[in-house]
Amino acid sequence: MYRGRLPLLHHRRAGRLALPLALVLPLATACGTDAGSSSDGRTVTVTVGYQSKTINTVTAGTLLRSLGYFEEELKAGGRKDGVSYRVVWQDYATGAPITAQMTAGKIDIGSMGDFPLLINAARGKQLKEPTRLVAVTGYNLRGGLNTVVTDPGSPLRTLTDLKGRKVSTSVGSAADGTLVRALRRAGIDPAKDVSKLNQQPSVGASALAAGSVDALSQFVAWPGLLAFQGKATALYDGAELNLPTFHGVTVREKFARQRPAVLDAFLRAQNRATDHLRKHPVAAAESVAEETGLPAEVVYLYNGAQGIATFDPALRPELVAALKEDVPVLKEAGLVTDVDVDAFVDTAPLGRAVPDLAYPKATAPKAELWLRGQSSTRSFDSPAALLKAVKGASVRAAYVPDAVTGTLWFADRAVWVADGAEWRAFVTRSGAERYVSGHAGSRIVPYADAVRLAS
């Protein structure tokens, strides 16, 4: 399982994705601050910035684009008001360039992580192009979307081992926030005790492979991708912080005021894409994989039925509260002076566009098995049941939740513990060791042995 060598990011659809971006840049520039109206006043160009590789934004980006729901909603509205619409999709690796384009009036709607959202709010206010947070895409209430990983052969076992080491991250990202907070909890000064390199995720992944950094702290889907490829081992599960992390949708205030019907159409379309992902998780994962070049197994780890991310457009109070806790971290890093979160968050558009929106019910994640050639998965109530089902099966991917944090992980990359007749899995070795130290008679068992013994 997962033994084939895969390129870091194989762009099967790269040519198709790159061409529209090159063609639409002049249109995006023409959009300016007039809410996207073209010169004849009858065609409105709406520019959407998204991050195809940040796969828990897919309901406002990659998946939404492929389903065509936004265009459908706009077409329906255009028949009523006599206006035609053109949607321009611009793909970026991180939230920073989306913010730069939004504050220049060249992107109308964008999606990004919680820390970049705060920078988006601060830059918008500073440059007199204010933005508003209007919806959420994917979230994890414990923080499991961010992970610190090391090379598989690394001697590092805990965060304290990072003292005096080089760590790659993207400064200003949620993954950087996780790293800073986790190091402090471990008694390490992130400014003095580690050498932090500010790198794009792909650059950091290459640096880890080359041995020029000792660890990498990144957001979805990089940790899962590197683990899947056998290029990284999880050192720290962000869910240990037990602090929510999420991605959301931001809009230029001027655009939202001048084109409220367009924003409503986007939010209705996003909600439809969310429903589609929930009802057809495997098909959605395959679709996102086809568009991005990411392995479908990695997409499903985060976006699947039991995935690390929960998808729900609602601006939950827990997420807004977490956003306020993020502000001091960014202020200390010198990335913002202050952010008025209450002024930035605007629940009115979503309430207007999707008035009957309800929170999904919280359920404990289960182990899950995806067999080759199957378009659906099987879930299991216990890790032991998964281990029994894996033996002798043609497995495409097997997933198991961490026994403490609930973070889903690849079963053959997890650290397994036998405790009498029971089996437990952990994202990190340190998590497994903590459990073993507190449970006499329990022991860490290699995955292959766990499959054999459980069967």
Coordinates of C-alpha atoms in Angstrom, one line a residue:
M1 CA 0.0 0.0 0.0
Y2 CA 1.3 3.5 -1.0
R3 CA 4.6 2.0 -2.2
G4 CA 4.8 3.6 -5.7
R5 CA 6.9 6.6 -6.1
L6 CA 4.9 9.7 -6.9
P7 CA 6.1 13.1 -8.0
L8 CA 5.7 15.8 -5.4
L9 CA 2.9 17.5 -7.3
H10 CA 2.1 15.8 -10.6
H11 CA 0.1 18.2 -12.7
R12 CA -2.0 16.1 -15.0
R13 CA -4.2 19.1 -15.8
A14 CA -1.5 21.7 -15.5
G15 CA -1.8 22.8 -19.1
R16 CA -5.5 23.3 -18.9
L17 CA -5.3 25.2 -15.7
A18 CA -2.4 27.5 -16.8
L19 CA -4.0 28.7 -20.1
P20 CA -7.1 30.4 -18.6
L21 CA -5.0 32.2 -16.1
A22 CA -2.7 33.7 -18.8
L23 CA -5.7 34.7 -20.8
V24 CA -7.8 36.3 -18.1
L25 CA -5.2 38.5 -16.4
P26 CA -6.0 41.5 -18.6
L27 CA -9.7 41.1 -17.7
A28 CA -8.9 40.9 -14.1
T29 CA -7.0 44.1 -14.3
A30 CA -9.9 45.8 -16.1
C31 CA -12.2 44.7 -13.3
G32 CA -10.6 47.3 -11.0
T33 CA -12.9 48.9 -8.4
D34 CA -16.0 49.1 -10.5
A35 CA -17.3 45.7 -9.3
G36 CA -16.3 44.0 -12.5
S37 CA -18.5 45.8 -15.0
S38 CA -17.2 45.8 -18.6
S39 CA -17.2 48.9 -20.7
D40 CA -20.7 48.2 -22.2
G41 CA -22.2 47.9 -18.8
R42 CA -24.0 44.6 -19.8
T43 CA -21.3 42.1 -18.9
V44 CA -19.9 41.7 -15.4
T45 CA -16.6 40.0 -14.9
V46 CA -16.2 38.4 -11.4
T47 CA -12.7 37.4 -10.4
V48 CA -12.2 34.6 -7.8
G49 CA -8.9 33.8 -6.2
Y50 CA -8.4 30.3 -4.8
Q51 CA -5.7 27.8 -3.8
S52 CA -6.2 24.5 -5.7
K53 CA -3.6 22.7 -3.6
T54 CA -5.0 23.9 -0.3
I55 CA -7.8 21.3 -0.6
N56 CA -10.0 22.2 2.3
T57 CA -10.9 25.4 0.3
V58 CA -12.3 23.3 -2.6
T59 CA -16.0 24.2 -2.0
A60 CA -15.0 27.8 -2.8
G61 CA -12.4 26.9 -5.4
T62 CA -11.3 23.7 -7.2
L63 CA -14.5 21.7 -6.7
L64 CA -16.8 24.6 -7.1
R65 CA -15.1 25.5 -10.3
S66 CA -15.3 22.0 -11.7
L67 CA -19.0 21.7 -10.8
G68 CA -19.9 25.0 -12.5
Y69 CA -22.4 25.9 -9.8
F70 CA -21.3 29.6 -9.5
E71 CA -21.8 30.1 -13.2
E72 CA -25.2 28.4 -13.0
E73 CA -26.3 30.7 -10.2
L74 CA -25.1 33.7 -12.1
K75 CA -26.8 32.7 -15.3
A76 CA -30.1 32.2 -13.5
G77 CA -29.7 35.7 -12.0
G78 CA -28.7 37.2 -15.3
R79 CA -31.9 36.0 -17.0
K80 CA -33.8 38.2 -14.5
D81 CA -31.7 41.3 -14.6
G82 CA -30.5 41.2 -18.2
V83 CA -26.8 41.1 -17.4
S84 CA -24.4 38.4 -18.5
Y85 CA -21.6 37.2 -16.3
R86 CA -18.1 36.0 -16.8
V87 CA -16.2 34.2 -14.0
V88 CA -12.4 34.4 -13.9
W89 CA -10.7 31.8 -11.7
Q90 CA -7.1 32.6 -10.5
D91 CA -5.1 29.8 -8.8
Y92 CA -2.4 30.6 -6.2
A93 CA -0.2 28.6 -3.9
T94 CA -1.0 30.7 -0.7
G95 CA -3.3 33.4 0.5
A96 CA -0.8 36.2 0.3
P97 CA -1.0 36.9 -3.4
I98 CA -4.8 36.7 -3.3
T99 CA -4.7 39.4 -0.6
A100 CA -2.4 41.5 -2.8
Q101 CA -4.7 41.3 -5.7
M102 CA -7.8 42.0 -3.6
T103 CA -6.4 45.1 -2.1
A104 CA -5.5 46.2 -5.7
G105 CA -9.1 45.7 -6.6
K106 CA -8.3 42.9 -9.0
I107 CA -9.8 39.9 -7.2
D108 CA -13.4 40.2 -5.9
I109 CA -13.7 37.0 -3.9
G110 CA -11.0 34.9 -2.4
S111 CA -10.4 31.9 -0.1
M112 CA -7.6 31.4 2.4
G113 CA -6.6 30.2 5.9
D114 CA -7.4 31.8 9.2
F115 CA -4.0 33.6 9.7
P116 CA -3.9 34.9 6.1
L117 CA -7.5 36.0 6.5
L118 CA -6.4 38.3 9.3
I119 CA -3.7 39.7 7.2
N120 CA -6.2 40.2 4.4
A121 CA -8.4 42.2 6.9
A122 CA -5.4 44.3 8.0
R123 CA -4.1 45.0 4.5
G124 CA -7.5 45.8 3.2
K125 CA -8.1 48.4 6.0
Q126 CA -4.6 49.8 5.6
L127 CA -4.9 50.2 1.8
K128 CA -8.5 51.5 1.9
E129 CA -9.8 48.4 0.1
P130 CA -11.6 46.7 3.1
T131 CA -12.6 43.1 3.0
R132 CA -15.1 41.0 4.9
L133 CA -15.1 37.3 6.0
V134 CA -18.4 35.9 4.8
A135 CA -18.2 32.1 4.9
V136 CA -16.1 29.1 6.0
T137 CA -14.9 26.3 3.8
G138 CA -13.2 23.5 5.8
Y139 CA -12.3 23.5 9.4
N140 CA -11.0 21.3 12.3
L141 CA -12.1 22.3 15.7
R142 CA -8.9 20.9 17.3
G143 CA -6.4 22.2 14.8
G144 CA -5.6 19.0 12.9
L145 CA -5.2 20.6 9.5
N146 CA -1.6 21.7 10.4
T147 CA 1.2 19.2 11.0
V148 CA 4.9 19.3 11.7
V149 CA 6.8 16.6 9.9
T150 CA 10.4 15.3 9.6
D151 CA 12.3 13.1 7.3
P152 CA 11.4 9.4 7.8
G153 CA 15.0 8.7 8.9
S154 CA 15.2 11.6 11.3
P155 CA 16.3 11.0 14.9
L156 CA 13.9 13.7 16.1
R157 CA 11.0 12.3 18.2
T158 CA 9.4 15.3 20.0
L159 CA 9.1 19.1 19.6
T160 CA 11.8 19.6 22.2
D161 CA 14.2 17.9 19.8
L162 CA 13.8 20.9 17.5
K163 CA 15.8 23.1 19.7
G164 CA 18.8 24.4 17.7
R165 CA 17.3 23.0 14.5
K166 CA 16.2 24.4 11.2
V167 CA 12.4 24.4 10.6
S168 CA 10.7 25.4 7.3
T169 CA 7.3 27.0 7.4
S170 CA 5.4 29.8 5.6
V171 CA 5.4 32.8 7.9
G172 CA 2.0 34.3 8.4
S173 CA 0.2 31.0 7.6
A174 CA -1.9 28.9 10.0
A175 CA 0.9 26.3 9.9
D176 CA 3.4 28.9 11.2
G177 CA 0.9 29.8 14.0
T178 CA 0.7 26.1 14.9
L179 CA 4.5 25.8 15.1
V180 CA 4.8 29.0 17.2
R181 CA 2.2 27.9 19.7
A182 CA 3.4 24.3 19.9
L183 CA 7.0 25.3 20.5
R184 CA 6.0 27.6 23.3
R185 CA 3.9 24.9 24.9
A186 CA 7.0 22.7 24.7
G187 CA 9.1 25.4 26.5
I188 CA 10.9 26.4 23.3
D189 CA 11.3 30.1 22.2
P190 CA 10.3 30.0 18.5
A191 CA 12.3 33.2 17.9
K192 CA 15.5 32.2 19.6
D193 CA 15.7 28.4 20.0
V194 CA 15.0 27.4 16.4
S195 CA 16.1 28.7 13.1
K196 CA 12.8 29.3 11.2
L197 CA 13.0 29.5 7.4
N198 CA 10.2 31.3 5.6
Q199 CA 9.5 29.2 2.5
Q200 CA 6.7 28.3 0.2
P201 CA 5.3 24.8 0.9
S202 CA 6.8 23.2 -2.2
V203 CA 10.2 24.8 -1.4
G204 CA 10.1 23.6 2.2
A205 CA 9.2 20.1 1.0
S206 CA 12.2 20.0 -1.3
A207 CA 14.4 21.4 1.5
L208 CA 13.2 18.6 3.8
A209 CA 14.0 16.0 1.2
A210 CA 17.4 17.5 0.6
G211 CA 18.2 17.6 4.3
S212 CA 18.7 21.3 4.4
V213 CA 16.0 21.7 7.1
D214 CA 15.2 19.3 10.0
A215 CA 11.5 19.7 10.0
L216 CA 8.6 21.2 8.0
S217 CA 5.5 22.8 9.5
Q218 CA 2.8 23.1 6.9
F219 CA -1.0 23.1 6.2
V220 CA -3.2 20.8 4.3
A221 CA -2.4 18.9 2.1
W222 CA 1.4 19.0 2.3
P223 CA 1.9 16.9 5.5
G224 CA -0.5 14.2 4.2
L225 CA 1.1 14.2 0.7
L226 CA 4.6 13.8 2.0
A227 CA 3.5 11.1 4.4
F228 CA 1.7 9.3 1.6
Q229 CA 4.8 9.4 -0.6
G230 CA 7.0 8.1 2.2
K231 CA 8.9 11.3 2.3
A232 CA 7.9 12.5 5.8
T233 CA 6.9 11.3 9.2
A234 CA 4.6 13.2 11.5
L235 CA 6.4 14.8 14.5
Y236 CA 3.5 16.9 15.8
D237 CA -0.2 16.7 15.3
G238 CA -1.7 20.2 15.3
A239 CA -4.8 18.8 17.0
E240 CA -2.8 18.5 20.2
L241 CA -3.2 22.3 20.5
N242 CA -7.0 21.8 20.7
L243 CA -7.5 25.2 19.0
P244 CA -9.7 25.5 15.9
T245 CA -8.2 26.2 12.5
F246 CA -10.1 26.9 9.4
H247 CA -10.2 28.4 5.9
G248 CA -12.8 30.9 4.8
V249 CA -14.1 33.1 2.0
T250 CA -13.4 36.8 2.0
V251 CA -14.8 39.5 -0.3
R252 CA -14.0 43.1 -1.2
E253 CA -16.4 45.3 0.8
K254 CA -16.9 47.5 -2.2
F255 CA -17.8 44.6 -4.5
A256 CA -20.2 43.1 -1.9
R257 CA -21.9 46.5 -1.6
Q258 CA -22.2 47.1 -5.3
R259 CA -23.0 43.5 -6.4
P260 CA -24.8 41.8 -3.5
A261 CA -26.7 39.4 -5.8
V262 CA -23.3 38.1 -7.2
L263 CA -22.0 37.5 -3.7
D264 CA -25.3 35.7 -2.8
A265 CA -24.9 33.6 -5.9
F266 CA -21.4 32.6 -4.9
L267 CA -22.5 31.6 -1.4
R268 CA -25.4 29.6 -2.7
A269 CA -23.1 27.9 -5.1
Q270 CA -20.6 27.2 -2.3
N271 CA -23.3 25.6 -0.2
R272 CA -24.3 23.4 -3.1
A273 CA -20.7 22.3 -3.6
T274 CA -20.5 21.5 0.2
D275 CA -23.6 19.4 -0.1
H276 CA -22.1 17.6 -3.1
L277 CA -18.9 16.9 -1.3
R278 CA -20.7 15.4 1.7
K279 CA -23.0 13.2 -0.5
H280 CA -20.3 12.1 -2.9
P281 CA -17.0 12.2 -1.0
V282 CA -15.1 9.7 -3.1
A283 CA -16.2 11.2 -6.4
A284 CA -15.3 14.7 -5.1
A285 CA -11.9 13.5 -4.1
E286 CA -11.3 12.0 -7.5
S287 CA -12.4 15.2 -9.1
V288 CA -10.1 17.4 -7.0
A289 CA -7.3 15.0 -7.7
E290 CA -7.8 15.2 -11.4
E291 CA -7.8 19.0 -11.3
T292 CA -4.8 19.4 -9.0
G293 CA -2.6 16.4 -9.6
L294 CA -2.7 15.5 -6.0
P295 CA -3.3 11.8 -5.2
A296 CA -6.9 11.1 -4.6
E297 CA -6.0 9.2 -1.5
V298 CA -4.4 12.3 0.0
V299 CA -7.4 14.5 -0.9
Y300 CA -9.7 11.9 0.7
L301 CA -7.6 12.0 3.9
Y302 CA -8.6 15.6 4.5
N303 CA -11.9 15.9 2.5
G304 CA -13.4 12.4 2.9
A305 CA -16.4 11.2 4.9
Q306 CA -14.3 10.8 8.0
G307 CA -11.7 13.4 6.9
I308 CA -9.6 15.7 9.0
A309 CA -11.6 18.7 7.6
T310 CA -15.3 19.3 8.3
F311 CA -17.0 21.3 5.6
D312 CA -19.6 23.9 6.6
P313 CA -20.0 27.5 5.3
A314 CA -21.4 28.7 8.6
L315 CA -19.3 31.2 10.6
R316 CA -19.4 29.2 13.8
P317 CA -18.8 31.2 17.1
E318 CA -15.9 28.8 17.9
L319 CA -14.1 29.8 14.7
V320 CA -14.7 33.5 15.2
A321 CA -13.4 33.2 18.8
A322 CA -10.3 31.3 17.5
L323 CA -9.7 34.0 14.9
K324 CA -9.5 36.6 17.8
E325 CA -6.9 34.4 19.5
D326 CA -4.8 34.4 16.4
V327 CA -4.4 38.2 16.3
P328 CA -1.8 38.4 19.1
V329 CA 0.4 35.8 17.3
L330 CA 0.4 37.9 14.1
K331 CA 1.0 41.1 16.0
E332 CA 4.0 39.6 17.8
A333 CA 5.4 38.6 14.4
G334 CA 5.0 42.1 13.2
L335 CA 2.6 41.0 10.4
V336 CA -0.4 43.1 11.6
T337 CA -0.8 46.0 14.1
D338 CA -4.3 45.1 15.0
V339 CA -7.5 43.5 13.5
D340 CA -11.0 44.2 14.5
V341 CA -12.4 40.7 14.1
D342 CA -16.0 41.6 14.8
A343 CA -15.9 44.3 12.1
F344 CA -14.2 41.9 9.7
V345 CA -16.7 39.0 10.1
D346 CA -20.0 39.6 8.3
T347 CA -22.7 36.9 8.7
A348 CA -25.4 38.8 6.9
P349 CA -24.6 37.7 3.3
L350 CA -24.6 34.0 4.1
G351 CA -27.8 34.4 6.2
R352 CA -29.4 36.1 3.2
A353 CA -28.2 33.6 0.6
V354 CA -28.7 30.4 2.6
P355 CA -31.2 31.2 5.3
D356 CA -31.8 27.6 6.4
L357 CA -28.2 26.7 6.9
A358 CA -27.6 24.3 9.9
Y359 CA -24.4 23.1 11.5
P360 CA -23.5 19.5 10.8
K361 CA -23.7 17.1 13.7
A362 CA -20.4 16.3 15.4
T363 CA -19.5 12.7 15.2
A364 CA -16.4 10.7 16.3
P365 CA -14.3 9.8 13.3
K366 CA -14.1 6.2 12.3
A367 CA -11.5 4.0 10.6
E368 CA -12.2 3.8 6.9
L369 CA -11.1 1.4 4.0
W370 CA -10.9 2.3 0.3
L371 CA -10.5 -0.8 -1.8
R372 CA -9.1 -0.7 -5.3
G373 CA -11.7 -0.4 -8.0
Q374 CA -14.4 0.7 -5.6
S375 CA -16.3 4.0 -5.8
S376 CA -17.2 3.9 -2.1
T377 CA -15.5 3.2 1.2
R378 CA -16.3 1.1 4.3
S379 CA -16.1 2.5 7.8
F380 CA -15.3 0.6 11.0
D381 CA -16.2 1.2 14.6
S382 CA -12.7 0.2 15.8
P383 CA -9.1 0.1 14.6
A384 CA -9.0 -3.6 15.2
A385 CA -11.9 -4.2 12.8
L386 CA -10.0 -2.2 10.2
L387 CA -6.8 -4.2 10.7
K388 CA -8.8 -7.5 10.1
A389 CA -10.4 -6.1 7.0
V390 CA -7.0 -5.0 5.5
K391 CA -5.4 -8.4 5.6
G392 CA -5.5 -10.0 2.1
A393 CA -7.5 -7.1 0.7
S394 CA -6.6 -5.1 -2.4
V395 CA -6.2 -1.8 -0.5
R396 CA -6.1 1.5 -2.2
A397 CA -6.0 3.4 1.1
A398 CA -6.8 2.7 4.8
Y399 CA -7.4 5.5 7.3
V400 CA -7.5 5.4 11.1
P401 CA -8.2 8.2 13.6
D402 CA -5.6 9.1 16.3
A403 CA -6.7 7.6 19.6
V404 CA -6.5 10.9 21.4
T405 CA -6.9 13.8 18.9
G406 CA -9.2 12.0 16.4
T407 CA -7.0 13.2 13.5
L408 CA -7.4 10.8 10.6
W409 CA -4.1 9.4 9.2
F410 CA -3.0 6.7 6.8
A411 CA -3.1 3.4 8.6
D412 CA 0.3 2.3 7.3
R413 CA 1.9 5.6 8.4
A414 CA 0.3 5.6 11.8
V415 CA 2.0 4.4 15.0
W416 CA 0.1 1.3 16.3
V417 CA -0.2 0.3 19.9
A418 CA -1.4 -3.1 21.2
D419 CA -3.1 -2.9 24.6
G420 CA -4.3 -6.3 25.5
A421 CA -6.9 -7.3 22.9
E422 CA -7.4 -3.7 21.9
W423 CA -5.6 -1.7 19.2
R424 CA -5.0 2.0 19.0
A425 CA -3.3 4.2 16.4
F426 CA -1.5 7.5 16.7
V427 CA -0.4 10.1 14.2
T428 CA 3.0 10.6 15.9
R429 CA 5.4 8.3 17.7
S430 CA 5.5 10.7 20.7
G431 CA 1.7 10.3 21.1
A432 CA 2.0 6.5 21.1
E433 CA 4.8 6.6 23.6
R434 CA 2.8 8.8 25.9
Y435 CA 0.0 6.3 25.8
V436 CA 2.4 3.3 26.4
S437 CA 4.0 5.1 29.4
G438 CA 0.6 5.4 31.1
H439 CA -0.7 1.9 30.3
A440 CA 1.3 -1.0 31.6
G441 CA 1.6 -3.9 29.3
S442 CA 0.8 -1.9 26.1
R443 CA 3.5 -1.8 23.4
I444 CA 4.2 -0.2 20.0
V445 CA 3.8 -2.7 17.1
P446 CA 4.8 -2.2 13.5
Y447 CA 1.9 -1.9 11.1
A448 CA 2.5 -5.2 9.3
D449 CA 2.7 -7.0 12.6
A450 CA -0.5 -5.3 13.8
V451 CA -2.3 -6.5 10.6
R452 CA -1.1 -10.0 11.2
L453 CA -1.8 -10.2 14.9
A454 CA -5.2 -8.6 14.7
S455 CA -6.3 -11.1 12.1

